[in-house]
């Protein structure tokens, strides 16, 4: 998402549905298999801010009041049908961000042309334009018939294991006429040039250049992965879409789009955790809710966007299907089948045990 868009609506749908790649040195050979950067065995953000130690996180004295404010914030924005009933939902297959893993060292890799005429791109650096495309289109590795999610944001992320470059793109649409016909236009974007070096780096996940998400981070890497949920644990911090947020932002976010002025409203990027003294196994939480709560207790969570609806955990977009929907998405055919809980139904999340770090807390790495 771009910081310039007025409102993102990433959490809405789950409620109703239940030639630049060769510029860098080789990172991975063509014969190597490509897997999701969210998969447990190859999690790209391990050892970054997504896995920092929150056990010694300083806690604001008004955390209980902030938690209660956040729990009830959705009631300002939802319809009467949902008011007071949706403290937490989940972004399953619409309004979340697909991560397309590619390998430009594979001779069979598919490519498409990307460009942008948006002012947010026109004034970027020469390196940005070489890696991302601007008025002059560039050829980027993507899967054939790559997926763009529903909703207003139309955002994608591309991780090229051949070069180690991470790219995030917002408002991706195919041009059907004019000199750019057949090419893909995007409104804003960002990149991490050496993303293959993220593991163990204590990186903030801030994009090297440009921005696609509201917070200016590769926040896709804090989405909840399908394979890790099926394996039984989420081993990183979790990003959430908030109903709204306090005006400003908190590190590691580089920017924000909240407009609240209330002192109890959290900033986007502001870290929170579940009190480590709480035994979550005694709260009677449903299996998926418990798994998310355990991740927030160990690694923390943060708001990565607002939606003017309800708070929602960000899930990995299921790219295993040509058209991921409630009928064929692995979130339903595998996750819900295994745990007996619809992934968007997280209303038993223990808000009462949330604790908030001071603005711009940088410890724990």
CSV table of C-alpha atoms in Angstrom, one decimal:
chain,number,residue,atom,x,y,z
A,1,UNK,CA,0.0,0.0,0.0
A,2,UNK,CA,1.2,3.5,-0.7
A,3,UNK,CA,1.1,6.1,2.0
A,4,UNK,CA,-0.7,8.5,-0.4
A,5,UNK,CA,-3.9,6.4,-0.7
A,6,UNK,CA,-6.8,7.6,1.4
A,7,UNK,CA,-8.1,4.4,2.9
A,8,UNK,CA,-7.1,0.8,2.5
A,9,UNK,CA,-9.8,-1.8,3.0
A,10,UNK,CA,-7.8,-4.9,3.4
A,11,UNK,CA,-9.9,-6.4,6.2
A,12,UNK,CA,-13.3,-6.0,4.6
A,13,UNK,CA,-13.7,-9.1,2.5
A,14,UNK,CA,-12.8,-11.7,5.2
A,15,UNK,CA,-15.8,-10.6,7.2
A,16,UNK,CA,-18.2,-11.5,4.5
A,17,UNK,CA,-16.4,-14.5,3.1
A,18,UNK,CA,-15.5,-16.1,6.2
A,19,UNK,CA,16.0,-7.4,-17.3
A,20,UNK,CA,17.1,-5.9,-14.2
A,21,UNK,CA,17.3,-9.2,-12.4
A,22,UNK,CA,20.7,-10.0,-13.9
A,23,UNK,CA,22.4,-6.8,-12.7
A,24,UNK,CA,23.3,-8.3,-9.3
A,25,UNK,CA,25.7,-11.1,-8.6
A,26,UNK,CA,24.2,-14.6,-8.6
A,27,UNK,CA,22.7,-15.6,-5.3
A,28,UNK,CA,21.1,-18.9,-6.2
A,29,UNK,CA,21.7,-21.3,-9.1
A,30,UNK,CA,18.9,-22.0,-11.6
A,31,UNK,CA,18.5,-25.6,-10.5
A,32,UNK,CA,17.6,-24.7,-6.9
A,33,UNK,CA,14.0,-25.0,-5.9
A,34,UNK,CA,12.0,-21.8,-5.1
A,35,UNK,CA,9.9,-21.8,-1.9
A,36,UNK,CA,8.0,-19.2,0.0
A,37,UNK,CA,10.1,-16.8,2.1
A,38,UNK,CA,7.5,-17.4,4.8
A,39,UNK,CA,8.2,-21.1,5.0
A,40,UNK,CA,9.7,-22.2,8.3
A,41,UNK,CA,12.8,-23.8,6.9
A,42,UNK,CA,13.7,-20.8,4.8
A,43,UNK,CA,12.2,-17.8,6.5
A,44,UNK,CA,13.8,-14.8,4.9
A,45,UNK,CA,13.4,-12.4,7.9
A,46,UNK,CA,14.9,-14.7,10.5
A,47,UNK,CA,17.3,-12.7,12.8
A,48,UNK,CA,15.7,-9.4,11.8
A,49,UNK,CA,13.4,-7.1,13.7
A,50,UNK,CA,10.7,-9.7,13.0
A,51,UNK,CA,12.4,-12.0,15.5
A,52,UNK,CA,13.7,-9.6,18.1
A,53,UNK,CA,13.5,-10.5,21.8
A,54,UNK,CA,10.5,-8.8,23.4
A,55,UNK,CA,10.9,-10.3,26.9
A,56,UNK,CA,12.7,-7.2,28.1
A,57,UNK,CA,10.5,-4.7,26.2
A,58,UNK,CA,9.7,-1.6,28.2
A,59,UNK,CA,6.0,-1.3,28.8
A,60,UNK,CA,3.9,1.8,28.8
A,61,UNK,CA,2.0,2.4,32.1
A,62,UNK,CA,-1.3,2.9,30.3
A,63,UNK,CA,-1.1,-0.3,28.2
A,64,UNK,CA,-4.3,-1.7,29.7
A,65,UNK,CA,-6.2,1.4,28.6
A,66,UNK,CA,-4.5,1.3,25.1
A,67,UNK,CA,-5.5,-2.4,24.7
A,68,UNK,CA,-9.1,-1.7,25.6
A,69,UNK,CA,-9.2,1.3,23.3
A,70,UNK,CA,-7.8,-0.9,20.4
A,71,UNK,CA,-10.2,-3.7,21.1
A,72,UNK,CA,-13.2,-1.4,20.8
A,73,UNK,CA,-11.9,0.8,18.0
A,74,UNK,CA,-13.7,-1.2,15.3
A,75,UNK,CA,-17.1,-0.1,16.7
A,76,UNK,CA,-16.5,3.4,15.3
A,77,UNK,CA,-16.3,2.1,11.7
A,78,UNK,CA,-18.3,-1.1,11.2
A,79,UNK,CA,-22.0,-1.4,10.5
A,80,UNK,CA,-24.4,-2.1,13.3
A,81,UNK,CA,-24.3,-5.8,12.4
A,82,UNK,CA,-20.6,-6.0,13.5
A,83,UNK,CA,-20.4,-3.3,16.2
A,84,UNK,CA,-18.8,-4.7,19.4
A,85,UNK,CA,-18.3,-8.1,17.8
A,86,UNK,CA,-15.2,-7.8,15.7
A,87,UNK,CA,-12.2,-7.0,17.9
A,88,UNK,CA,-10.0,-9.1,15.6
A,89,UNK,CA,-10.5,-10.8,12.2
A,90,UNK,CA,-8.0,-12.0,9.5
A,91,UNK,CA,-7.0,-11.0,6.0
A,92,UNK,CA,-7.1,-14.3,4.2
A,93,UNK,CA,-7.2,-14.0,0.4
A,94,UNK,CA,-8.3,-10.5,-0.3
A,95,UNK,CA,-6.6,-7.3,0.8
A,96,UNK,CA,-3.4,-9.1,1.8
A,97,UNK,CA,-0.2,-9.2,-0.3
A,98,UNK,CA,0.9,-12.2,-2.4
A,99,UNK,CA,4.7,-12.9,-2.3
A,100,UNK,CA,5.7,-14.3,-5.7
A,101,UNK,CA,9.0,-16.2,-5.4
A,102,UNK,CA,11.0,-16.3,-8.6
A,103,UNK,CA,14.5,-17.2,-9.8
A,104,UNK,CA,16.0,-15.1,-12.5
A,105,UNK,CA,18.9,-17.6,-12.9
A,106,UNK,CA,16.5,-20.2,-14.2
A,107,UNK,CA,16.5,-20.0,-18.0
A,108,UNK,CA,12.8,-20.9,-18.0
A,109,UNK,CA,11.9,-17.9,-15.7
A,110,UNK,CA,8.9,-15.9,-17.0
A,111,UNK,CA,9.2,-12.1,-17.3
A,112,UNK,CA,6.8,-9.1,-17.7
A,113,UNK,CA,7.4,-5.4,-18.3
A,114,UNK,CA,6.7,-2.9,-15.5
A,115,UNK,CA,6.6,0.9,-15.5
A,116,UNK,CA,5.2,3.8,-13.6
A,117,UNK,CA,4.2,7.4,-14.5
A,118,UNK,CA,3.2,8.2,-10.9
A,119,UNK,CA,4.9,11.2,-9.3
A,120,UNK,CA,5.9,9.0,-6.4
A,121,UNK,CA,8.2,7.1,-8.8
A,122,UNK,CA,9.3,9.8,-11.3
A,123,UNK,CA,11.6,11.5,-8.7
A,124,UNK,CA,13.2,8.3,-7.3
A,125,UNK,CA,16.9,7.5,-7.7
A,126,UNK,CA,18.5,6.1,-10.8
A,127,UNK,CA,19.1,2.8,-9.0
A,128,UNK,CA,15.4,2.7,-8.1
A,129,UNK,CA,14.4,3.2,-11.7
A,130,UNK,CA,16.8,0.6,-12.9
A,131,UNK,CA,15.5,-2.0,-10.5
A,132,UNK,CA,11.8,-1.0,-10.5
A,133,UNK,CA,11.0,0.8,-13.8
A,134,UNK,CA,9.6,4.3,-14.2
A,135,UNK,CA,8.7,6.1,-17.4
A,136,UNK,CA,10.9,3.6,-19.1
A,137,UNK,CA,9.7,0.1,-18.5
A,138,UNK,CA,11.9,-2.7,-17.1
A,139,UNK,CA,11.6,-6.4,-17.5
A,140,UNK,CA,11.0,-8.2,-14.1
A,141,UNK,CA,10.8,-11.8,-13.3
A,142,UNK,CA,7.3,-12.9,-12.3
A,143,UNK,CA,5.3,-16.2,-12.4
A,144,UNK,CA,3.1,-16.7,-15.4
A,145,UNK,CA,-0.4,-15.5,-14.7
A,146,UNK,CA,0.8,-14.1,-11.4
A,147,UNK,CA,-1.9,-13.2,-8.9
A,148,UNK,CA,-3.1,-9.8,-7.7
A,149,UNK,CA,-5.4,-9.8,-4.7
A,150,UNK,CA,-8.9,-8.4,-4.7
A,151,UNK,CA,-9.8,-5.1,-3.1
A,152,UNK,CA,-8.5,-1.6,-3.7
A,153,UNK,CA,-4.8,-2.0,-3.1
A,154,UNK,CA,-3.7,-4.5,-5.8
A,155,UNK,CA,-0.3,-5.0,-4.1
A,156,UNK,CA,2.3,-7.7,-4.8
A,157,UNK,CA,5.8,-8.6,-3.6
A,158,UNK,CA,8.4,-10.3,-5.7
A,159,UNK,CA,11.4,-12.1,-4.2
A,160,UNK,CA,14.0,-13.0,-6.8
A,161,UNK,CA,16.2,-15.8,-5.3
A,162,UNK,CA,18.5,-15.5,-8.3
A,163,UNK,CA,19.7,-12.0,-7.4
A,164,UNK,CA,18.5,-11.6,-3.8
A,165,UNK,CA,16.3,-8.5,-4.7
A,166,UNK,CA,13.0,-7.9,-2.9
A,167,UNK,CA,10.5,-5.8,-4.7
A,168,UNK,CA,7.1,-4.5,-3.4
A,169,UNK,CA,4.6,-2.9,-5.8
A,170,UNK,CA,1.3,-1.1,-5.1
A,171,UNK,CA,-1.7,-0.7,-7.4
A,172,UNK,CA,-0.5,-3.0,-10.1
A,173,UNK,CA,-2.7,-2.9,-13.3
A,174,UNK,CA,-2.2,-4.1,-16.8
A,175,UNK,CA,-2.2,-1.4,-19.5
A,176,UNK,CA,-4.5,-2.2,-22.4
A,177,UNK,CA,-3.9,0.7,-24.8
A,178,UNK,CA,-1.3,3.2,-25.9
A,179,UNK,CA,2.5,2.9,-26.1
A,180,UNK,CA,2.6,0.8,-22.9
A,181,UNK,CA,-0.1,-1.6,-23.9
A,182,UNK,CA,0.5,-5.1,-22.5
A,183,UNK,CA,2.8,-3.8,-19.8
A,184,UNK,CA,2.0,-3.4,-16.1
A,185,UNK,CA,1.7,0.0,-14.4
A,186,UNK,CA,2.2,0.4,-10.7
A,187,UNK,CA,1.6,3.5,-8.6
A,188,UNK,CA,4.4,3.2,-6.1
A,189,UNK,CA,7.0,0.6,-5.1
A,190,UNK,CA,10.1,-0.1,-3.1
A,191,UNK,CA,12.9,-2.6,-2.9
A,192,UNK,CA,15.6,-4.2,-0.7
A,193,UNK,CA,18.6,-4.7,-2.9
A,194,UNK,CA,20.3,-7.4,-0.8
A,195,UNK,CA,17.4,-9.2,0.7
A,196,UNK,CA,19.2,-12.5,0.6
A,197,UNK,CA,21.4,-11.1,3.3
A,198,UNK,CA,18.5,-10.4,5.7
A,199,UNK,CA,18.8,-13.6,7.8
A,200,UNK,CA,20.8,-12.8,10.9
A,201,UNK,CA,21.3,-9.2,10.0
A,202,UNK,CA,19.2,-7.5,12.7
A,203,UNK,CA,17.6,-5.6,9.8
A,204,UNK,CA,14.6,-3.3,10.4
A,205,UNK,CA,12.8,-4.5,7.3
A,206,UNK,CA,12.7,-1.0,6.0
A,207,UNK,CA,12.9,-0.8,2.3
A,208,UNK,CA,16.2,0.4,0.8
A,209,UNK,CA,14.5,2.7,-1.7
A,210,UNK,CA,11.0,3.8,-2.4
A,211,UNK,CA,7.9,2.6,-0.6
A,212,UNK,CA,5.0,0.4,-1.3
A,213,UNK,CA,3.4,-0.4,2.1
A,214,UNK,CA,2.1,2.4,4.3
A,215,UNK,CA,4.9,1.8,6.8
A,216,UNK,CA,7.7,1.7,4.2
A,217,UNK,CA,8.7,-1.8,5.3
A,218,UNK,CA,8.7,-5.2,3.7
A,219,UNK,CA,5.9,-6.0,6.0
A,220,UNK,CA,4.8,-8.9,3.8
A,221,UNK,CA,7.5,-10.8,5.7
A,222,UNK,CA,5.4,-10.5,8.9
A,223,UNK,CA,2.3,-12.0,7.3
A,224,UNK,CA,1.4,-15.4,8.8
A,225,UNK,CA,2.6,-18.2,6.6
A,226,UNK,CA,0.4,-21.2,5.6
A,227,UNK,CA,3.2,-23.7,6.1
A,228,UNK,CA,4.2,-22.4,9.5
A,229,UNK,CA,0.7,-22.6,10.7
A,230,UNK,CA,0.3,-26.2,9.4
A,231,UNK,CA,3.6,-27.0,11.2
A,232,UNK,CA,2.1,-25.6,14.5
A,233,UNK,CA,3.9,-22.4,15.3
A,234,UNK,CA,4.4,-18.9,14.0
A,235,UNK,CA,8.1,-17.9,14.6
A,236,UNK,CA,8.1,-14.2,14.0
A,237,UNK,CA,6.3,-11.0,14.8
A,238,UNK,CA,2.8,-10.5,13.3
A,239,UNK,CA,1.6,-7.5,11.3
A,240,UNK,CA,-2.0,-6.3,11.7
A,241,UNK,CA,-4.2,-4.0,9.8
A,242,UNK,CA,-5.7,-1.6,12.3
A,243,UNK,CA,-9.1,0.1,12.1
A,244,UNK,CA,-7.2,3.4,12.4
A,245,UNK,CA,-4.0,4.6,14.1
A,246,UNK,CA,-2.5,7.6,15.8
A,247,UNK,CA,-1.2,10.4,13.5
A,248,UNK,CA,2.5,9.8,12.9
A,249,UNK,CA,4.4,6.6,13.1
A,250,UNK,CA,6.8,4.6,15.3
A,251,UNK,CA,10.1,2.9,14.3
A,252,UNK,CA,10.6,0.6,12.5
A,253,UNK,CA,7.9,2.2,10.4
A,254,UNK,CA,9.1,5.0,8.2
A,255,UNK,CA,5.7,6.6,7.7
A,256,UNK,CA,2.1,6.1,8.6
A,257,UNK,CA,-1.5,7.0,7.5
A,258,UNK,CA,-3.4,7.1,10.8
A,259,UNK,CA,-5.3,10.3,11.6
A,260,UNK,CA,-6.3,9.8,15.3
A,261,UNK,CA,-5.2,12.2,17.9
A,262,UNK,CA,-6.3,10.3,21.0
A,263,UNK,CA,-3.4,9.5,23.4
A,264,UNK,CA,-4.5,5.8,23.7
A,265,UNK,CA,-4.4,5.2,19.9
A,266,UNK,CA,-1.3,3.2,18.9
A,267,UNK,CA,1.0,4.4,16.1
A,268,UNK,CA,1.6,2.3,13.0
A,269,UNK,CA,4.9,0.5,13.7
A,270,UNK,CA,4.5,0.7,17.4
A,271,UNK,CA,5.4,-2.7,18.9
A,272,UNK,CA,3.2,-4.6,21.3
A,273,UNK,CA,3.3,-7.9,23.0
A,274,UNK,CA,1.2,-10.2,25.2
A,275,UNK,CA,2.4,-10.1,28.8
A,276,UNK,CA,5.0,-12.9,29.0
A,277,UNK,CA,3.8,-13.8,32.5
A,278,UNK,CA,0.5,-15.0,31.1
A,279,UNK,CA,0.0,-18.7,30.6
A,280,UNK,CA,-1.9,-18.6,27.3
A,281,UNK,CA,-2.7,-22.3,27.5
A,282,UNK,CA,-5.1,-21.6,30.4
A,283,UNK,CA,-7.2,-19.1,28.6
A,284,UNK,CA,-9.3,-21.5,26.5
A,285,UNK,CA,-8.3,-19.9,23.2
A,286,UNK,CA,-9.1,-21.7,20.0
A,287,UNK,CA,-6.1,-23.3,18.2
A,288,UNK,CA,-5.3,-20.7,15.6
A,289,UNK,CA,-6.0,-17.8,18.0
A,290,UNK,CA,-3.6,-19.4,20.5
A,291,UNK,CA,-0.9,-19.8,17.9
A,292,UNK,CA,-1.1,-16.1,16.9
A,293,UNK,CA,-1.2,-15.1,20.6
A,294,UNK,CA,1.9,-17.2,21.3
A,295,UNK,CA,3.7,-15.5,18.4
A,296,UNK,CA,2.7,-12.0,19.7
A,297,UNK,CA,3.8,-13.0,23.2
A,298,UNK,CA,7.3,-14.1,22.0
A,299,UNK,CA,8.0,-11.8,19.1
A,300,UNK,CA,5.5,-9.0,19.3
A,301,UNK,CA,3.1,-7.4,16.8
A,302,UNK,CA,2.5,-4.0,15.1
A,303,UNK,CA,0.1,-2.2,12.9
A,304,UNK,CA,1.2,-2.0,9.3
A,305,UNK,CA,-1.8,-0.2,7.8
A,306,UNK,CA,-5.3,1.1,8.6
A,307,UNK,CA,-8.6,-0.1,7.0
A,308,UNK,CA,-11.4,2.0,8.6
A,309,UNK,CA,-13.1,-1.3,9.5
A,310,UNK,CA,-11.7,-3.8,12.1
A,311,UNK,CA,-8.3,-5.0,13.3
A,312,UNK,CA,-7.1,-8.0,11.3
A,313,UNK,CA,-4.1,-10.3,11.3
A,314,UNK,CA,-2.3,-10.4,7.9
A,315,UNK,CA,-2.1,-13.9,6.4
A,316,UNK,CA,0.0,-15.1,3.5
A,317,UNK,CA,-1.9,-14.9,0.3
A,318,UNK,CA,-2.3,-18.4,-1.1
A,319,UNK,CA,-0.6,-18.5,-4.5
A,320,UNK,CA,-0.9,-22.2,-4.9
A,321,UNK,CA,-4.2,-21.8,-6.8
A,322,UNK,CA,-4.8,-19.9,-10.0
A,323,UNK,CA,-7.7,-18.2,-8.3
A,324,UNK,CA,-7.5,-18.5,-4.5
A,325,UNK,CA,-10.9,-18.3,-2.8
A,326,UNK,CA,-12.7,-19.7,0.1
A,327,UNK,CA,-13.4,-22.9,-1.8
A,328,UNK,CA,-9.9,-23.9,-2.7
A,329,UNK,CA,-7.5,-21.8,-0.6
A,330,UNK,CA,-5.2,-23.9,1.6
A,331,UNK,CA,-6.4,-21.7,4.5
A,332,UNK,CA,-9.6,-23.6,4.3
A,333,UNK,CA,-8.8,-26.9,2.7
A,334,UNK,CA,-5.9,-27.5,5.0
A,335,UNK,CA,-5.7,-25.0,7.9
A,336,UNK,CA,-9.3,-24.9,8.8
A,337,UNK,CA,-9.7,-28.6,8.3
A,338,UNK,CA,-6.7,-29.3,10.6
A,339,UNK,CA,-7.7,-26.9,13.4
A,340,UNK,CA,-11.4,-26.6,13.1
A,341,UNK,CA,-11.3,-22.8,13.1
A,342,UNK,CA,-12.0,-20.5,10.2
A,343,UNK,CA,-8.9,-18.3,9.8
A,344,UNK,CA,-10.8,-15.0,9.9
A,345,UNK,CA,-12.6,-15.9,13.2
A,346,UNK,CA,-10.1,-14.6,15.8
A,347,UNK,CA,-12.6,-12.9,18.1
A,348,UNK,CA,-11.3,-14.6,21.2
A,349,UNK,CA,-7.9,-12.9,20.9
A,350,UNK,CA,-6.8,-11.9,24.5
A,351,UNK,CA,-6.6,-8.1,24.1
A,352,UNK,CA,-6.7,-7.7,27.9
A,353,UNK,CA,-3.1,-9.0,28.1
A,354,UNK,CA,-1.6,-6.7,25.5
A,355,UNK,CA,1.3,-4.5,26.5
A,356,UNK,CA,2.7,-1.6,24.4
A,357,UNK,CA,6.3,-0.4,23.9
A,358,UNK,CA,7.1,3.3,24.0
A,359,UNK,CA,7.1,5.0,20.6
A,360,UNK,CA,10.3,4.2,18.6
A,361,UNK,CA,11.4,1.4,20.8
A,362,UNK,CA,14.6,0.0,19.1
A,363,UNK,CA,15.7,-2.6,21.6
A,364,UNK,CA,15.6,-6.4,21.6
A,365,UNK,CA,17.9,-7.0,18.6
